[in-house]
Tab-separated table of C-alpha atoms in Angstrom:
chain	number	residue	atom	x	y	z
A	1	MET	CA	122.627	95.040	114.857
A	2	LEU	CA	122.947	97.896	112.382
A	3	SER	CA	125.847	99.254	110.901
A	4	LEU	CA	125.899	102.568	109.523
A	5	ASP	CA	128.432	103.293	106.198
A	6	VAL	CA	129.421	107.001	105.778
A	7	SER	CA	132.318	105.825	103.783
A	8	GLN	CA	131.005	107.018	100.632
A	9	LEU	CA	130.920	110.791	101.840
A	10	GLN	CA	134.413	110.999	102.144
A	11	SER	CA	134.606	112.686	98.573
A	12	PHE	CA	131.767	114.874	99.492
A	13	LEU	CA	132.267	116.282	102.878
A	14	PRO	CA	135.297	117.886	103.955
A	15	ASP	CA	137.097	116.293	107.132
A	16	GLY	CA	135.385	116.747	110.297
A	17	ALA	CA	132.587	117.396	108.951
A	18	LEU	CA	130.169	114.437	110.995
A	19	ALA	CA	132.467	115.689	114.746
A	20	HIS	CA	131.268	119.755	114.106
A	21	TYR	CA	127.584	118.446	114.554
A	22	GLU	CA	128.164	117.195	117.804
A	23	ASP	CA	127.329	119.576	120.176
A	24	ARG	CA	124.079	120.573	118.995
A	25	LEU	CA	123.553	116.771	119.154
A	26	ARG	CA	124.174	116.256	122.519
A	27	GLN	CA	121.798	118.989	123.483
A	28	ALA	CA	119.148	117.585	120.761
A	29	SER	CA	119.209	114.395	121.896
A	30	GLU	CA	118.557	116.155	125.917
A	31	TRP	CA	115.269	117.620	125.109
A	32	ILE	CA	114.810	114.426	124.195
A	33	ASN	CA	115.302	111.794	126.666
A	34	THR	CA	114.611	114.592	128.961
A	35	HIS	CA	111.569	116.098	126.853
A	36	THR	CA	112.726	119.397	127.593
A	37	GLY	CA	112.598	120.933	123.754
A	38	PRO	CA	110.894	122.358	121.667
A	39	GLY	CA	108.189	119.424	121.618
A	40	GLY	CA	108.681	118.075	124.166
A	41	ASP	CA	105.315	117.470	124.548
A	42	TYR	CA	105.052	114.447	122.346
A	43	THR	CA	108.380	112.748	122.410
A	44	GLY	CA	106.897	109.546	125.171
A	45	TRP	CA	108.082	107.047	122.249
A	46	ILE	CA	111.992	106.712	123.828
A	47	HIS	CA	111.577	105.105	126.374
A	48	TYR	CA	107.529	103.281	125.801
A	49	PRO	CA	109.514	99.527	124.351
A	50	LYS	CA	110.710	99.876	128.339
A	51	GLU	CA	107.994	102.200	129.724
A	52	PHE	CA	105.005	100.338	127.880
A	53	ASP	CA	101.460	99.416	129.683
A	54	THR	CA	102.245	95.059	130.083
A	55	GLN	CA	98.567	94.932	131.602
A	56	GLU	CA	97.395	96.868	128.098
A	57	PHE	CA	99.974	94.639	125.424
A	58	ASP	CA	98.160	91.681	126.814
A	59	ARG	CA	95.214	92.400	125.991
A	60	ILE	CA	95.769	93.293	122.261
A	61	GLN	CA	97.343	89.818	122.041
A	62	ALA	CA	94.334	88.282	123.255
A	63	ALA	CA	91.869	90.112	120.944
A	64	ALA	CA	94.821	89.173	118.260
A	65	LYS	CA	93.215	86.148	119.020
A	66	LYS	CA	90.158	86.615	118.704
A	67	ILE	CA	90.368	88.273	115.886
A	68	GLN	CA	91.998	85.894	113.926
A	69	GLN	CA	89.492	82.920	116.052
A	70	GLN	CA	86.619	84.924	114.928
A	71	SER	CA	87.247	86.480	111.349
A	72	GLN	CA	88.517	85.484	108.372
A	73	VAL	CA	89.436	88.819	107.107
A	74	LEU	CA	89.815	92.366	109.477
A	75	VAL	CA	89.344	95.271	107.823
A	76	VAL	CA	92.396	98.174	108.997
A	77	VAL	CA	90.839	101.815	109.454
A	78	GLY	CA	92.975	104.359	109.693
A	79	ILE	CA	95.063	107.205	107.814
A	80	GLY	CA	98.481	108.235	108.017
A	81	GLY	CA	100.318	107.066	110.398
A	82	SER	CA	97.399	105.746	112.083
A	83	TYR	CA	97.789	102.607	109.405
A	84	LEU	CA	101.448	103.264	107.121
A	85	GLY	CA	103.515	102.152	110.266
A	86	ALA	CA	100.767	98.647	110.582
A	87	ARG	CA	101.067	97.553	106.903
A	88	ALA	CA	104.310	98.729	106.750
A	89	VAL	CA	105.644	96.128	109.230
A	90	ILE	CA	103.239	93.645	107.825
A	91	GLU	CA	104.464	94.029	104.383
A	92	LEU	CA	108.060	93.485	105.085
A	93	ILE	CA	108.014	90.720	108.401
A	94	GLN	CA	104.914	88.720	106.393
A	95	SER	CA	104.933	89.731	102.787
A	96	PRO	CA	103.720	92.127	100.623
A	97	ASN	CA	101.859	89.383	99.383
A	98	TYR	CA	100.499	88.735	103.137
A	99	ASN	CA	96.671	88.424	101.760
A	100	LEU	CA	97.306	86.283	98.765
A	101	LYS	CA	99.249	83.749	101.234
A	102	LYS	CA	98.158	80.024	102.930
A	103	LYS	CA	97.782	81.133	106.556
A	104	ASP	CA	95.284	80.348	109.071
A	105	THR	CA	95.246	84.497	110.145
A	106	PRO	CA	92.529	86.537	108.862
A	107	ASP	CA	93.534	88.889	105.213
A	108	ILE	CA	94.006	92.170	105.848
A	109	PHE	CA	92.723	94.812	103.999
A	110	PHE	CA	93.035	98.952	105.295
A	111	ALA	CA	90.590	101.469	103.875
A	112	GLY	CA	89.918	105.493	105.378
A	113	ASN	CA	93.388	106.185	103.282
A	114	GLY	CA	92.369	107.631	100.683
A	115	MET	CA	88.597	109.115	98.980
A	116	SER	CA	89.107	106.323	95.645
A	117	THR	CA	85.171	105.444	95.525
A	118	ASP	CA	85.831	102.276	93.506
A	119	ALA	CA	89.366	101.701	95.613
A	120	LEU	CA	86.398	101.265	98.983
A	121	LEU	CA	83.890	98.821	96.504
A	122	GLU	CA	86.980	96.859	94.989
A	123	THR	CA	87.558	96.075	98.894
A	124	ILE	CA	83.979	95.806	99.613
A	125	ALA	CA	83.613	93.560	96.357
A	126	LEU	CA	86.716	91.382	98.340
A	127	ILE	CA	85.225	90.658	101.610
A	128	GLY	CA	82.345	88.934	100.172
A	129	ASP	CA	80.428	87.093	102.548
A	130	ARG	CA	83.311	86.197	104.374
A	131	ASP	CA	83.612	86.587	108.698
A	132	PHE	CA	84.944	90.167	109.403
A	133	SER	CA	86.358	92.109	111.602
A	134	VAL	CA	86.931	95.892	111.855
A	135	ASN	CA	89.451	98.188	113.837
A	136	VAL	CA	89.687	101.424	113.791
A	137	ILE	CA	92.153	104.449	114.310
A	138	SER	CA	91.679	107.691	114.901
A	139	LYS	CA	92.782	110.063	118.367
A	140	SER	CA	89.507	111.856	116.777
A	141	GLY	CA	86.915	109.880	115.769
A	142	THR	CA	85.919	113.376	112.541
A	143	THR	CA	88.712	112.772	110.775
A	144	THR	CA	87.365	112.748	107.597
A	145	GLU	CA	88.764	109.778	104.959
A	146	PRO	CA	88.226	107.106	108.080
A	147	ALA	CA	85.369	108.598	110.024
A	148	VAL	CA	83.460	108.357	105.900
A	149	ALA	CA	84.947	104.660	106.073
A	150	PHE	CA	84.154	103.722	109.257
A	151	ARG	CA	80.551	104.774	108.696
A	152	ILE	CA	80.779	101.724	105.532
A	153	PHE	CA	81.952	99.306	107.396
A	154	LYS	CA	80.123	99.900	111.174
A	155	GLU	CA	76.952	99.559	109.105
A	156	MET	CA	78.129	96.535	107.100
A	157	LEU	CA	78.229	94.831	110.355
A	158	GLU	CA	74.901	96.079	111.728
A	159	LYS	CA	73.569	94.126	108.476
A	160	LYS	CA	75.571	91.290	108.709
A	161	TYR	CA	75.825	91.126	112.526
A	162	GLY	CA	72.801	92.844	114.263
A	163	LYS	CA	74.103	95.763	116.950
A	164	GLU	CA	75.222	93.634	119.384
A	165	GLY	CA	77.058	90.849	117.071
A	166	ALA	CA	78.650	94.236	116.044
A	167	ARG	CA	80.110	95.700	118.552
A	168	GLU	CA	81.803	92.371	119.379
A	169	ARG	CA	83.755	92.868	116.704
A	170	ILE	CA	85.112	96.743	116.601
A	171	TYR	CA	87.836	97.531	118.028
A	172	ALA	CA	88.570	101.480	118.975
A	173	ILE	CA	92.194	103.011	118.750
A	174	THR	CA	91.437	106.414	119.877
A	175	ASP	CA	92.410	108.575	122.549
A	176	ARG	CA	92.443	107.723	126.316
A	177	SER	CA	89.660	110.068	127.240
A	178	LYS	CA	88.021	112.999	124.254
A	179	GLY	CA	87.280	112.686	121.254
A	180	ALA	CA	84.000	111.531	118.438
A	181	LEU	CA	85.419	107.927	118.845
A	182	LYS	CA	85.995	107.723	122.292
A	183	GLY	CA	82.280	108.498	123.003
A	184	LEU	CA	81.358	106.171	120.333
A	185	ALA	CA	83.866	103.496	121.151
A	186	ASP	CA	82.095	103.783	125.719
A	187	ALA	CA	78.594	104.605	124.165
A	188	GLU	CA	78.920	101.874	122.064
A	189	GLY	CA	80.977	99.173	124.702
A	190	TYR	CA	83.726	98.503	121.689
A	191	GLU	CA	87.314	97.231	122.989
A	192	GLU	CA	89.209	99.981	123.265
A	193	PHE	CA	93.208	100.419	123.428
A	194	VAL	CA	95.057	103.803	123.607
A	195	VAL	CA	96.908	105.826	121.415
A	196	PRO	CA	99.412	107.540	124.094
A	197	ASP	CA	99.265	111.102	124.828
A	198	ALA	CA	102.724	112.062	124.226
A	199	ILE	CA	103.228	110.005	120.737
A	200	GLY	CA	102.509	112.006	118.314
A	201	GLY	CA	101.040	109.343	115.156
A	202	ARG	CA	104.057	108.794	112.744
A	203	PHE	CA	105.968	108.020	116.256
A	204	SER	CA	103.214	105.108	116.883
A	205	VAL	CA	103.360	102.564	114.857
A	206	LEU	CA	104.982	100.617	118.033
A	207	THR	CA	102.150	101.203	120.195
A	208	PRO	CA	98.281	99.945	119.989
A	209	VAL	CA	97.857	102.030	116.800
A	210	GLY	CA	100.642	99.135	114.971
A	211	LEU	CA	100.287	96.483	116.833
A	212	LEU	CA	96.936	94.891	116.954
A	213	PRO	CA	96.805	94.469	113.289
A	214	ILE	CA	100.091	93.819	113.567
A	215	ALA	CA	99.495	91.139	115.991
A	216	VAL	CA	96.529	89.997	113.949
A	217	ALA	CA	98.925	89.324	111.004
A	218	GLY	CA	100.583	86.150	112.467
A	219	VAL	CA	103.657	88.867	113.529
A	220	ASN	CA	105.469	87.722	117.192
A	221	ILE	CA	104.750	91.803	119.109
A	222	GLN	CA	106.482	90.746	121.990
A	223	ALA	CA	110.292	90.096	119.605
A	224	LEU	CA	109.038	93.249	117.904
A	225	MET	CA	109.505	95.590	120.687
A	226	GLU	CA	112.565	93.350	122.238
A	227	GLY	CA	114.700	95.252	119.095
A	228	ALA	CA	113.226	98.282	119.976
A	229	LYS	CA	114.139	98.099	122.887
A	230	LEU	CA	117.151	97.024	121.987
A	231	ALA	CA	117.772	100.343	119.813
A	232	MET	CA	117.116	101.874	122.572
A	233	GLU	CA	119.875	100.965	124.705
A	234	GLU	CA	122.408	100.820	121.963
A	235	LEU	CA	121.713	104.244	120.363
A	236	ALA	CA	121.369	106.186	124.311
A	237	ALA	CA	125.506	105.761	124.309
A	238	PRO	CA	125.685	109.279	124.053
A	239	GLY	CA	128.733	110.701	120.827
A	240	MET	CA	129.676	110.538	117.509
A	241	ASP	CA	130.171	106.535	117.335
A	242	ASN	CA	126.507	106.408	117.796
A	243	PRO	CA	125.913	105.519	114.349
A	244	VAL	CA	122.302	107.660	114.874
A	245	TRP	CA	123.818	110.166	115.830
A	246	LYS	CA	126.358	109.737	112.876
A	247	TYR	CA	123.384	109.489	110.254
A	248	ALA	CA	121.797	112.728	112.189
A	249	ALA	CA	124.741	115.043	111.277
A	250	ALA	CA	125.264	113.114	107.710
A	251	ARG	CA	121.863	114.275	106.588
A	252	GLN	CA	122.851	117.672	108.122
A	253	ALA	CA	125.733	118.319	106.439
A	254	LEU	CA	124.311	117.083	103.134
A	255	TYR	CA	121.495	118.815	103.576
A	256	ASP	CA	123.527	122.755	104.438
A	257	GLN	CA	125.681	121.256	101.395
A	258	GLY	CA	123.152	121.912	99.269
A	259	LYS	CA	121.011	118.542	98.697
A	260	LYS	CA	117.531	118.949	98.744
A	261	ILE	CA	116.642	115.750	98.463
A	262	GLU	CA	117.117	112.414	101.065
A	263	LEU	CA	116.177	108.701	98.682
A	264	LEU	CA	115.773	105.609	100.531
A	265	VAL	CA	116.980	102.592	98.827
A	266	GLY	CA	115.620	99.654	99.369
A	267	TYR	CA	116.740	96.660	97.243
A	268	GLU	CA	113.926	94.379	98.884
A	269	PRO	CA	109.756	94.630	97.561
A	270	SER	CA	107.943	94.144	101.080
A	271	PHE	CA	110.156	97.044	102.243
A	272	ARG	CA	108.025	99.004	99.587
A	273	PHE	CA	105.807	100.725	102.426
A	274	PHE	CA	108.439	100.992	105.188
A	275	ALA	CA	109.445	103.964	102.741
A	276	GLU	CA	106.602	105.187	102.662
A	277	TRP	CA	105.995	104.871	106.963
A	278	TRP	CA	109.709	106.686	106.521
A	279	LYS	CA	108.131	109.453	103.826
A	280	GLN	CA	105.735	110.546	106.698
A	281	LEU	CA	107.642	109.907	109.805
A	282	TYR	CA	110.216	112.090	107.888
A	283	GLY	CA	108.379	114.693	105.501
A	284	GLU	CA	105.820	115.450	108.495
A	285	SER	CA	108.181	115.871	111.000
A	286	GLN	CA	111.194	118.316	108.974
A	287	GLY	CA	108.878	120.410	106.723
A	288	LYS	CA	108.261	123.329	107.623
A	289	GLU	CA	109.423	126.755	108.265
A	290	ASN	CA	110.949	125.990	104.280
A	291	LYS	CA	113.149	123.765	105.481
A	292	GLY	CA	114.175	119.600	105.043
A	293	LEU	CA	114.510	116.851	103.177
A	294	PHE	CA	112.662	116.320	100.961
A	295	PRO	CA	112.205	112.433	101.845
A	296	ALA	CA	111.587	110.234	98.458
A	297	SER	CA	112.015	106.467	97.526
A	298	VAL	CA	113.791	104.070	94.915
A	299	GLU	CA	113.248	100.311	94.480
A	300	PHE	CA	116.617	99.139	93.579
A	301	THR	CA	117.208	96.909	91.084
A	302	ALA	CA	113.677	97.673	89.156
A	303	ASP	CA	113.827	101.292	89.162
A	304	LEU	CA	117.043	101.341	87.316
A	305	HIS	CA	115.488	100.341	84.739
A	306	SER	CA	113.124	103.954	85.332
A	307	MET	CA	114.888	106.419	87.375
A	308	GLY	CA	118.629	105.060	87.261
A	309	GLN	CA	118.947	107.618	84.555
A	310	TYR	CA	117.744	110.953	86.593
A	311	ILE	CA	119.558	109.849	90.195
A	312	GLN	CA	122.810	109.474	87.042
A	313	GLU	CA	123.271	112.251	85.625
A	314	GLY	CA	120.266	114.508	86.834
A	315	GLU	CA	120.465	117.883	88.971
A	316	ARG	CA	122.871	117.017	91.617
A	317	LEU	CA	119.489	117.697	94.257
A	318	MET	CA	120.308	114.006	96.248
A	319	PHE	CA	121.991	111.512	98.163
A	320	GLU	CA	120.871	108.287	99.379
A	321	THR	CA	120.502	106.253	102.212
A	322	VAL	CA	120.289	102.340	102.048
A	323	VAL	CA	118.745	100.076	103.438
A	324	GLN	CA	119.783	96.589	103.236
A	325	PHE	CA	119.221	92.985	104.534
A	326	ALA	CA	120.837	90.229	104.630
A	327	PRO	CA	118.946	88.006	103.053
A	328	ARG	CA	116.776	84.725	104.510
A	329	GLY	CA	117.343	82.104	101.996
A	330	GLU	CA	119.359	80.903	99.455
A	331	ILE	CA	119.111	80.587	95.963
A	332	ILE	CA	122.112	78.903	93.717
A	333	ILE	CA	121.777	80.118	89.868
A	334	PRO	CA	121.809	76.468	87.564
A	335	ASP	CA	124.237	75.527	85.679
A	336	ASP	CA	123.205	75.768	80.884
A	337	PRO	CA	125.162	73.654	79.281
A	338	ASP	CA	124.519	75.992	75.896
A	339	ASN	CA	124.981	79.158	77.993
A	340	VAL	CA	122.320	80.758	75.243
A	341	ASP	CA	122.286	83.562	77.595
A	342	GLY	CA	126.221	83.733	78.335
A	343	LEU	CA	125.686	83.974	82.234
A	344	ASN	CA	127.327	80.922	82.800
A	345	TYR	CA	129.982	82.930	84.619
A	346	LEU	CA	127.383	83.200	87.036
A	347	SER	CA	126.938	79.645	87.792
A	348	GLY	CA	126.676	78.423	91.126
A	349	LYS	CA	127.001	81.013	92.572
A	350	SER	CA	124.459	82.152	94.500
A	351	LEU	CA	121.822	85.344	93.727
A	352	SER	CA	122.249	87.081	96.924
A	353	TYR	CA	126.196	88.048	95.668
A	354	VAL	CA	124.498	89.095	92.613
A	355	ALA	CA	122.397	91.000	94.373
A	356	GLN	CA	125.600	92.273	96.571
A	357	LYS	CA	127.829	93.323	93.542
A	358	ALA	CA	125.170	94.758	91.630
A	359	MET	CA	124.636	96.799	94.992
A	360	HIS	CA	128.363	97.789	95.627
A	361	GLY	CA	128.051	98.415	91.280
A	362	VAL	CA	125.160	101.390	92.021
A	363	ILE	CA	126.482	103.030	94.593
A	364	LEU	CA	130.215	103.104	93.012
A	365	ALA	CA	128.722	104.735	89.800
A	366	HIS	CA	126.704	106.846	91.609
A	367	VAL	CA	129.202	108.402	94.344
A	368	SER	CA	130.930	109.106	91.118
A	369	GLY	CA	127.872	110.254	88.834
A	370	GLY	CA	127.560	113.102	92.181
A	371	VAL	CA	125.669	111.028	94.485
A	372	PRO	CA	126.673	111.227	98.485
A	373	ASN	CA	125.614	107.240	99.605
A	374	ILE	CA	124.881	106.041	103.353
A	375	ARG	CA	124.545	102.870	103.676
A	376	ILE	CA	122.834	101.177	106.547
A	377	GLN	CA	123.102	97.194	106.999
A	378	MET	CA	120.854	95.602	108.626
A	379	PRO	CA	120.638	91.371	109.538
A	380	GLN	CA	117.882	89.547	108.244
A	381	ILE	CA	113.984	90.723	108.152
A	382	SER	CA	112.717	90.167	111.515
A	383	GLU	CA	110.930	90.966	114.215
A	384	HIS	CA	113.419	91.525	116.571
A	385	SER	CA	115.258	93.517	113.046
A	386	VAL	CA	112.770	95.458	112.086
A	387	GLY	CA	112.319	96.923	115.778
A	388	TYR	CA	115.197	97.779	116.070
A	389	LEU	CA	115.361	99.738	111.890
A	390	ILE	CA	111.437	101.669	113.485
A	391	TYR	CA	113.915	102.919	116.787
A	392	PHE	CA	116.155	103.999	114.744
A	393	PHE	CA	114.993	106.126	111.858
A	394	GLU	CA	112.905	107.689	115.304
A	395	LEU	CA	115.144	108.412	117.320
A	396	ALA	CA	116.995	109.947	114.057
A	397	CYS	CA	114.009	111.855	112.847
A	398	GLY	CA	113.792	113.398	116.107
A	399	LEU	CA	117.454	114.590	117.070
A	400	SER	CA	117.921	115.341	113.120
A	401	GLY	CA	114.918	117.482	113.295
A	402	HIS	CA	116.203	119.694	116.003
A	403	LEU	CA	119.639	120.212	114.093
A	404	LEU	CA	116.696	121.735	110.665
A	405	GLN	CA	116.112	124.215	114.714
A	406	ILE	CA	112.656	122.911	114.162
A	407	ASN	CA	109.881	121.391	115.754
A	408	PRO	CA	110.102	118.373	114.739
A	409	PHE	CA	106.841	116.705	116.734
A	410	ASN	CA	103.766	118.784	115.402
A	411	GLN	CA	102.839	119.355	112.123
A	412	PRO	CA	100.639	123.004	111.535
A	413	GLY	CA	100.167	122.176	107.583
A	414	VAL	CA	98.631	119.689	108.087
A	415	GLU	CA	96.344	121.477	108.579
A	416	ALA	CA	95.624	123.459	105.740
A	417	TYR	CA	94.123	120.938	102.898
A	418	LYS	CA	91.568	119.823	105.603
A	419	ASN	CA	90.346	123.025	106.309
A	420	ASN	CA	89.639	123.932	102.619
A	421	MET	CA	87.680	120.206	102.231
A	422	TYR	CA	85.814	121.837	105.427
A	423	ALA	CA	85.057	124.131	103.882
A	424	LEU	CA	83.927	122.885	100.519
A	425	LEU	CA	81.765	119.761	101.219
A	426	GLY	CA	80.078	122.218	103.278
A	427	LYS	CA	80.782	121.391	107.006
A	428	PRO	CA	79.120	123.564	109.383
A	429	GLY	CA	81.451	126.270	110.731
A	430	TYR	CA	82.834	126.076	107.196
A	431	GLU	CA	81.061	129.101	105.629
A	432	GLY	CA	82.801	132.313	104.816
A	433	LEU	CA	85.466	129.841	104.206
A	434	ARG	CA	83.419	128.426	101.556
A	435	ALA	CA	81.969	131.720	100.199
A	436	GLN	CA	86.037	132.657	99.954
A	437	LEU	CA	87.341	129.765	98.351
A	438	GLU	CA	84.523	128.831	95.436
A	439	ALA	CA	84.657	132.652	94.405
A	440	LYS	CA	87.857	130.831	93.515
A	441	LEU	CA	87.451	128.021	91.922
């Protein structure tokens, strides 16, 4: 299913560099699989593709069908891991232009992932007078951005449908037993799904957190989970022949040699939000204790005309991980009798052939310019291949975090901005901090 090519690292790493990490990877793998290492309480994702709650899975599919029949729009309210995974899968499989396509499934808008008044007003305008439902996703229910957005959309639903009608159009994905959203959902009678206790938000795309909106978009979530299950089985084998071990080792070896940035490279515009999901996964998991590669992304060939100069000749801080999918269709380049553009040497060739040669040319140029390259080759984009790739990156992230000797499954630094924001907004209990911050401002 997945092929990992590290041949272009040969000029950057000494012989045996990857094997140097084998013992540490063996320990990391054992920690993750037995839930015993640092952050082990949040490694429930490791066996989830075969241990998920099938009854809840059936309820997700039933709820998705109800939303499809009842609504022309679904508003997904969440931030970070509560929306990035769902958007990544929908755009990669269905299209970044999903809402513009003719289809028999609802448009899907994502809200509560920022503080922009203009963006929220635009979403409200795009909904217009159409029938809509809301999927609110929050373990606590008190994170400011989604909580504010949900308050607004809840009021809209209640004004449009009444309190009883709104209740039938709100789907809460939250904690199993506690939190503000859990309490509200219980009190109001919303249909509820569980954010698993042992799975952190950035690892939650294959749980109800991601699966409900993904299913509403018409994606076959059964096939998505089957792809992840195949990855779980194939990537469980210990040893450096395992591509996930090899990828984790390559990242660490390059980091130990002074690389500071990993560029995730995609050649499909639909890959953009998958890269955004990947950036949260790796940035929040590994950016701790003044350690970790900075995760960034580019879209080729478009970004070769903007970022290409820096990648080729700027500071040698980075390496690239290229994700390539086989095309789902084909386009043949036509002949032009006048050959005005001088491209008749490409006549009769497929666009995918040209793209393949362009990718190889880019890799060779960047490697010669001092940018190491790792290549991940995938079959065509499908539920099966995307489920597999999600699991691959999640496992590699956990292994890489342990190679860094940090806890990959917490995020203590996220609270700093939240506390400052709460204080400046006047949240009760933050009065002392507010005075300190206002003095600095």
